[in-house]
Short mmCIF file of C-alpha atoms and ligand atoms in Angstrom, two decimals:
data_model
loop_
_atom_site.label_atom_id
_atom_site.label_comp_id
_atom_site.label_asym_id
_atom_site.label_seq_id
_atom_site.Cartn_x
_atom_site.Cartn_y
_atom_site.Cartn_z
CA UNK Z 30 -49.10 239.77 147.47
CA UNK Z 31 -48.67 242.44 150.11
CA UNK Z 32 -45.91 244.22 150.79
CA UNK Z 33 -44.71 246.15 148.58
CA UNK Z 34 -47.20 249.02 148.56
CA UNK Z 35 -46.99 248.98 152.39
CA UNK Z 36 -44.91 251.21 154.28
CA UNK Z 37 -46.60 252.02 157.25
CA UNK Z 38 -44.59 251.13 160.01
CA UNK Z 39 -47.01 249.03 162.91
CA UNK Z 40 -43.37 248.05 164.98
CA UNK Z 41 -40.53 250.46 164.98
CA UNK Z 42 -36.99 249.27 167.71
CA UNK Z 43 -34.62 251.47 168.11
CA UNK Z 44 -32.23 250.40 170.69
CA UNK Z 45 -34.10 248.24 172.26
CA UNK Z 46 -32.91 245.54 174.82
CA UNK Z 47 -33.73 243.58 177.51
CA UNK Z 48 -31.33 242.36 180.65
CA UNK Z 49 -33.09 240.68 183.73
CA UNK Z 50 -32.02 242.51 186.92
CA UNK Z 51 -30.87 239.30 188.19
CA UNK Z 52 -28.16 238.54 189.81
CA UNK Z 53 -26.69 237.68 187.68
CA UNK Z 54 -27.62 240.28 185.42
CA UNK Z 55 -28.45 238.20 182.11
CA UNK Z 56 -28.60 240.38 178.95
CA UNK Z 57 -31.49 238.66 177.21
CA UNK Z 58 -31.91 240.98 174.29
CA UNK Z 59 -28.81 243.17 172.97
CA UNK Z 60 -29.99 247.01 171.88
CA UNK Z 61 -31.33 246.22 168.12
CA UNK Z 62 -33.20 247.87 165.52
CA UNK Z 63 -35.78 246.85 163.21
CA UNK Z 64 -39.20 247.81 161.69
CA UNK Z 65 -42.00 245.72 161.06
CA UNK Z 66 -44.08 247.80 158.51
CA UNK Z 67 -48.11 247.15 157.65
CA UNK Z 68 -48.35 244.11 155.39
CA UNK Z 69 -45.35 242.91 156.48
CA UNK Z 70 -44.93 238.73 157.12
CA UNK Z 71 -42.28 238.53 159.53
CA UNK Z 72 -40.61 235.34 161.27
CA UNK Z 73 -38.45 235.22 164.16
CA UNK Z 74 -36.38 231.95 164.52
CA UNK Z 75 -34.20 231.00 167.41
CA UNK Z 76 -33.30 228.05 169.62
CA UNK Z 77 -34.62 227.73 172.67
CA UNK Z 78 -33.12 230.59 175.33
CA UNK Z 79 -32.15 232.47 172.31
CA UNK Z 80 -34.44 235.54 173.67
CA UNK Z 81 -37.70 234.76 171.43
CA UNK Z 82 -39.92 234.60 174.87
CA UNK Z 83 -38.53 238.18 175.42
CA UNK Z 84 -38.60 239.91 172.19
CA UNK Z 85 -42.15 238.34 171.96
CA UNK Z 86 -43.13 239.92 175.29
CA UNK Z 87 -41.58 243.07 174.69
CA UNK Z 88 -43.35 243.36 170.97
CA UNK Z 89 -46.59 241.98 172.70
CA UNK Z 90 -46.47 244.83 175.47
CA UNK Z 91 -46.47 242.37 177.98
CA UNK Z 92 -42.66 243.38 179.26
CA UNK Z 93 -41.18 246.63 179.00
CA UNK Z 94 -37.52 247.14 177.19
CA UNK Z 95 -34.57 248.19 179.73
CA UNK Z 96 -33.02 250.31 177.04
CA UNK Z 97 -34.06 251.89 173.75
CA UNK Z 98 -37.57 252.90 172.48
CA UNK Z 99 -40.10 251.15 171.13
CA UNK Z 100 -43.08 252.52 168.52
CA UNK Z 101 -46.32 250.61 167.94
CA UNK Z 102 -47.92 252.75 165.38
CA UNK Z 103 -46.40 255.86 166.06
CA UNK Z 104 -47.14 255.55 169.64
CA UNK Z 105 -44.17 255.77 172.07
CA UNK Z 106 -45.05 252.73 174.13
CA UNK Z 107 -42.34 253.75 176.66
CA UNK Z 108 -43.78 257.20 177.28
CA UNK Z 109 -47.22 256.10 178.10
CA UNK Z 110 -49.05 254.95 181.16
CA UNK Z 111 -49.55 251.06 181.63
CA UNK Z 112 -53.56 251.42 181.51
CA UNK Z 113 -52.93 253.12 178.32
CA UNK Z 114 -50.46 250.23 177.58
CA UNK Z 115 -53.01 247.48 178.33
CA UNK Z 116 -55.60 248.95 176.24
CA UNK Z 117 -53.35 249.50 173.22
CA UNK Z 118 -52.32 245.52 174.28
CA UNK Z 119 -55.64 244.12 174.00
CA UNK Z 120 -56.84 246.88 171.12
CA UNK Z 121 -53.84 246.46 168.67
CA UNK Z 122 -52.83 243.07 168.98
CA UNK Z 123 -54.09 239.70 168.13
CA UNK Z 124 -52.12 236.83 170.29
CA UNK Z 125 -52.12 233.04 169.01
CA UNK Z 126 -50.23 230.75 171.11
CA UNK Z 127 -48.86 227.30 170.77
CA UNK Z 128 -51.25 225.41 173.37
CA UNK Z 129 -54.56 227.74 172.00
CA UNK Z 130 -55.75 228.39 175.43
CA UNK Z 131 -59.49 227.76 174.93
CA UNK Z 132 -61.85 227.36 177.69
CA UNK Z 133 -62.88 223.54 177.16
CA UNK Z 134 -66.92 223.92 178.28
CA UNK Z 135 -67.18 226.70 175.57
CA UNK Z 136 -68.27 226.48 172.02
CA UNK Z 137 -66.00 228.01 169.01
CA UNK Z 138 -68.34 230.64 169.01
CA UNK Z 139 -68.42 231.52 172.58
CA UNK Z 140 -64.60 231.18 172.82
CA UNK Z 141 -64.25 233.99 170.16
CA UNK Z 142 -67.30 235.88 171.71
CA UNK Z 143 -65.38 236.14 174.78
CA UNK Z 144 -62.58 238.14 173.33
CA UNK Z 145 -65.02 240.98 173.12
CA UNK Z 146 -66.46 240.88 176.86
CA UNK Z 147 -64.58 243.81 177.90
CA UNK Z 148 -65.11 245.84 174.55
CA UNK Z 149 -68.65 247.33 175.09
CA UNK Z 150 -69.77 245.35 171.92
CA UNK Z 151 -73.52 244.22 172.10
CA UNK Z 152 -74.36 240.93 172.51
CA UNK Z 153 -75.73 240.11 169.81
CA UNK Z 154 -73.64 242.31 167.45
CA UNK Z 155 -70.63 240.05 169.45
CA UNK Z 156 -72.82 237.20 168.04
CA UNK Z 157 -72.51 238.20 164.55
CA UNK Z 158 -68.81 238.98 164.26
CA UNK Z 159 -67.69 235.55 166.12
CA UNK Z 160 -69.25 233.72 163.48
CA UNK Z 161 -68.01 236.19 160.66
CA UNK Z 162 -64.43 235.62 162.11
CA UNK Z 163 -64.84 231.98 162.18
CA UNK Z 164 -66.39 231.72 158.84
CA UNK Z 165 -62.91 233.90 157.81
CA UNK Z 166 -60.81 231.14 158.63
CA UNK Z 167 -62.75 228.03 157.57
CA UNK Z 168 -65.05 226.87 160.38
CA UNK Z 169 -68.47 227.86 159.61
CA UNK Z 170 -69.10 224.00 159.90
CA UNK Z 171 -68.04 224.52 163.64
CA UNK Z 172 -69.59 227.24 165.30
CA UNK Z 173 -71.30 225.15 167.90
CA UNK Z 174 -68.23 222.92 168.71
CA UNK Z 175 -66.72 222.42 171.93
CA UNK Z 176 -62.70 222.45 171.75
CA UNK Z 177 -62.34 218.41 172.96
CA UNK Z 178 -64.82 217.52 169.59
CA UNK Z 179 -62.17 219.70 166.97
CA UNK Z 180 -58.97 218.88 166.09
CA UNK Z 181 -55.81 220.62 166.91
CA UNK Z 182 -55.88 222.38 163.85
CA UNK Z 183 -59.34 223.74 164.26
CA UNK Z 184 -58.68 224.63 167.67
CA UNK Z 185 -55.90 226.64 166.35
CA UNK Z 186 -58.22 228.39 163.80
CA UNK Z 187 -60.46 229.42 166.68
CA UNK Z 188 -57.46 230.69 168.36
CA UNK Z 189 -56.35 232.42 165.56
CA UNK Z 190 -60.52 233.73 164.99
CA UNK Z 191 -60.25 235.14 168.69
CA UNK Z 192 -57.11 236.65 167.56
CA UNK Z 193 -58.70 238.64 164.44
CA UNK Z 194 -61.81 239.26 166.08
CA UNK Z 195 -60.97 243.02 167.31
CA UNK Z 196 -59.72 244.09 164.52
CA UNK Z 197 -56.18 244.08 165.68
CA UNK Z 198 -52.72 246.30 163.36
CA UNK Z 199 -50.82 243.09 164.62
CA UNK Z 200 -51.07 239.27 164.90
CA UNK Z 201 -48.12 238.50 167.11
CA UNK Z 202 -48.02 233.83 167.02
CA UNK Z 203 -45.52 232.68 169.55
CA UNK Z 204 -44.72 228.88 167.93
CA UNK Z 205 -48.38 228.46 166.80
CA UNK Z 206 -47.84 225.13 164.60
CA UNK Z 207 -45.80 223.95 167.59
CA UNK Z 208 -48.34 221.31 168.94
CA UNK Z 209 -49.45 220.05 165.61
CA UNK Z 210 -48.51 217.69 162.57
CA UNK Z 211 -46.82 218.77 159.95
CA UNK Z 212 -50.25 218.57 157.67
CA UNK Z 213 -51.84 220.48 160.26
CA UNK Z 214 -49.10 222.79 160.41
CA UNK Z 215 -49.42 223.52 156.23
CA UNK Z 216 -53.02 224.66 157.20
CA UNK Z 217 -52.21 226.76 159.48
CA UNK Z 218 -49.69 228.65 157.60
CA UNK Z 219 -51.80 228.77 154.52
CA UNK Z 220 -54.42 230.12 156.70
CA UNK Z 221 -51.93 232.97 158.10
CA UNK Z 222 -50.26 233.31 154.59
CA UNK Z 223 -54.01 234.34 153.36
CA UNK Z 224 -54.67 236.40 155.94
CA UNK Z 225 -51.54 238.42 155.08
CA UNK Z 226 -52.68 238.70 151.80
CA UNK Z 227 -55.63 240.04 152.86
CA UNK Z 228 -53.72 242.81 154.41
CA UNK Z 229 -52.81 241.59 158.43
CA UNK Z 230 -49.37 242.36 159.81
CA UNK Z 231 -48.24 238.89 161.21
CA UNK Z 232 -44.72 237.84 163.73
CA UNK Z 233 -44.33 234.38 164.00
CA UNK Z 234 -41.95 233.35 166.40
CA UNK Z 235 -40.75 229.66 166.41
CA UNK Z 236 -37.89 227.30 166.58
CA UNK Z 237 -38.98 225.53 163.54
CA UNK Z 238 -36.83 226.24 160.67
CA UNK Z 239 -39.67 225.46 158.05
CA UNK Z 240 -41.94 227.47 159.79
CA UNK Z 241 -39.20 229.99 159.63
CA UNK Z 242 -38.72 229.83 155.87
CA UNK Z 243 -42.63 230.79 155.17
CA UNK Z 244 -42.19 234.55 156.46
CA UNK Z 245 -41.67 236.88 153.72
CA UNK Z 246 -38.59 237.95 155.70
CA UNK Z 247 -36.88 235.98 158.19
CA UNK Z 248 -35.04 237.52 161.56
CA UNK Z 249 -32.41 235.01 163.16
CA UNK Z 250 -32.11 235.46 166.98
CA UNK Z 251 -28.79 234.05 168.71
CA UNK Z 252 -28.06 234.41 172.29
CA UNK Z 253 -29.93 237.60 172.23
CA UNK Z 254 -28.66 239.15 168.82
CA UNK Z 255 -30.73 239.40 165.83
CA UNK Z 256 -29.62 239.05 162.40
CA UNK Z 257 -31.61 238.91 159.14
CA UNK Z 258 -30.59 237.84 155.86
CA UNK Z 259 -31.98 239.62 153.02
CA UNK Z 260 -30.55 238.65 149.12
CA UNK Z 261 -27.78 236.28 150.07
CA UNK Z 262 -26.23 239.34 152.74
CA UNK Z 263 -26.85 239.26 156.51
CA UNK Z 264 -27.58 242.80 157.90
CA UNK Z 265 -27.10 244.02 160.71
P1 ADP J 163 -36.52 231.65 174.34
O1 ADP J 163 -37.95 232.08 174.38
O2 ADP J 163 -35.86 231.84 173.01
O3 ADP J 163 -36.35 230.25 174.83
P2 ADP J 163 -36.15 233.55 176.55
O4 ADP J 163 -36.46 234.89 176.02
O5 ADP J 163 -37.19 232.87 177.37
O6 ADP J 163 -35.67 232.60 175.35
O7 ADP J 163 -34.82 233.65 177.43
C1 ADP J 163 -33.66 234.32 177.00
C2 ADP J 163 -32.62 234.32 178.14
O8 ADP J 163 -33.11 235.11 179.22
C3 ADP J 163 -32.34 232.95 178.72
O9 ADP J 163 -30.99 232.91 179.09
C4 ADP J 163 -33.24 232.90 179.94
O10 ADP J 163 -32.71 232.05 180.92
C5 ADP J 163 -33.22 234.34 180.41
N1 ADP J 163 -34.47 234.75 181.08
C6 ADP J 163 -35.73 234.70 180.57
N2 ADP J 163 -36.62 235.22 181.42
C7 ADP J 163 -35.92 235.61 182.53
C8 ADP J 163 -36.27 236.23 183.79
N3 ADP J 163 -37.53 236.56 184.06
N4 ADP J 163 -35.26 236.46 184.67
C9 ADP J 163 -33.98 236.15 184.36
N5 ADP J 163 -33.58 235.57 183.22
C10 ADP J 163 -34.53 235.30 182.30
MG1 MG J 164 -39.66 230.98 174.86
#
């Protein structure tokens, strides 16, 4: 398993929170601290307007904290400019989301090619890691596909192939079992369970407390406070 001889730190929060301007002013994340390190198989569980969206888009780079700092690999995200932002976005993290956003009239292939248009990768060297990604999580039988001929699971593993394809420190899923039965679902997490083993850095976020209960550690998000039980004590 990996984990234990780990302890780079990819997501470092001190202090960080989140209130919308409003009015009213609504405090959306309270300051908190955590650290995700490299290896690490983290879960975020919360009911819905708990703050997952937030922490999620804050994490993701998409949203910027109103208090605190924030380090994604040693990198003071606050301190930077948001070009330099965008292209530590798009270089560092892998996004898989609960509706897969695929372009329908694109093949598997093409779908994970795209991720890569705006990377100066060759074509045909594109070509060749698409279908190296896809064979990594269990499609090689697919390349050609169209999204309306797989199944919501597969389309999830090309979401999740588009994800991994730049060789990203992160995996950030925001509820990424959430449109799928619960067979489906088991693939899924096997699928992100391996890839962790393999080495990725994963956040799931979800309101699913199964889902939950497959992280190697588990964060609890309430009304904008996060708590995480580790042995039978909640820190924090
Ligand atoms: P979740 O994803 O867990 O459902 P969110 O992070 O979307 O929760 O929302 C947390 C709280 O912040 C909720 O009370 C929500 O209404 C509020 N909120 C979310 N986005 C905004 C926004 N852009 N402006 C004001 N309030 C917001
Ligand atoms: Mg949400």
């Amino acid at each position: 398993m990996a984990g234990p001889q780990y302890d780079r730190p990819v997501i470092e929060f001190s202090t960080v929170g989140r209130t919308y301007p409003g009015p009213p002013a609504v405090e959306a994340l309270h300051p908190c601290d955590f650290r995700i390190n490299e290896g690490d198989f983290v879960t975020i569980v919360g009911p819905s307007g708990s703050g997952k969206s937030t922490l999620l888009n804050i994490i993701g780079l998409l949203d910027s904290p109103s208090s605190g700092t924030y380090l994604l690999e040693k990198i003071d995200t606050g301190a930077i400019s948001e070009a330099r932002r965008a292209a530590l976005r798009s270089e560092r993290i892998g996004f898989v989301f609960q509706s897969f956003h695929l372009l329908a009239h694109r093949s598997a292939t093409e779908n994970v090619e795209l991720a890569m248009l705006y990377q100066r990768v060759p074509r045909r060297e594109r070509r060749i890691r698409a279908e190296a990604v896809l064979r990594r999580v269990g499609l090689e039988h697919r390349l050609r596909s169209l999204p309306t001929q797989l199944s919501g699971g597969e389309c999830q593993r090309v979401a999740i192939a588009r994800a991994l394809v730049g060789n990203p420190s992160l995996l950030l899923c925001d509820e990424p079992t959430g449109n799928l039965d619960s067979k489906t679902t088991e693939s899924v997490l096997e699928l992100l369970k391996g890839l962790n083993e393999e080495g990725m850095t994963i956040v799931v976020i979800t309101h699913d407390s199964y889902v939950a209960a497959q992280g190697q550690r588990t964060i609890t998000i309430r009304d904008g406070f996060l708590t995480e039980q580790v042995g039978n004590q909640v820190v924090r």
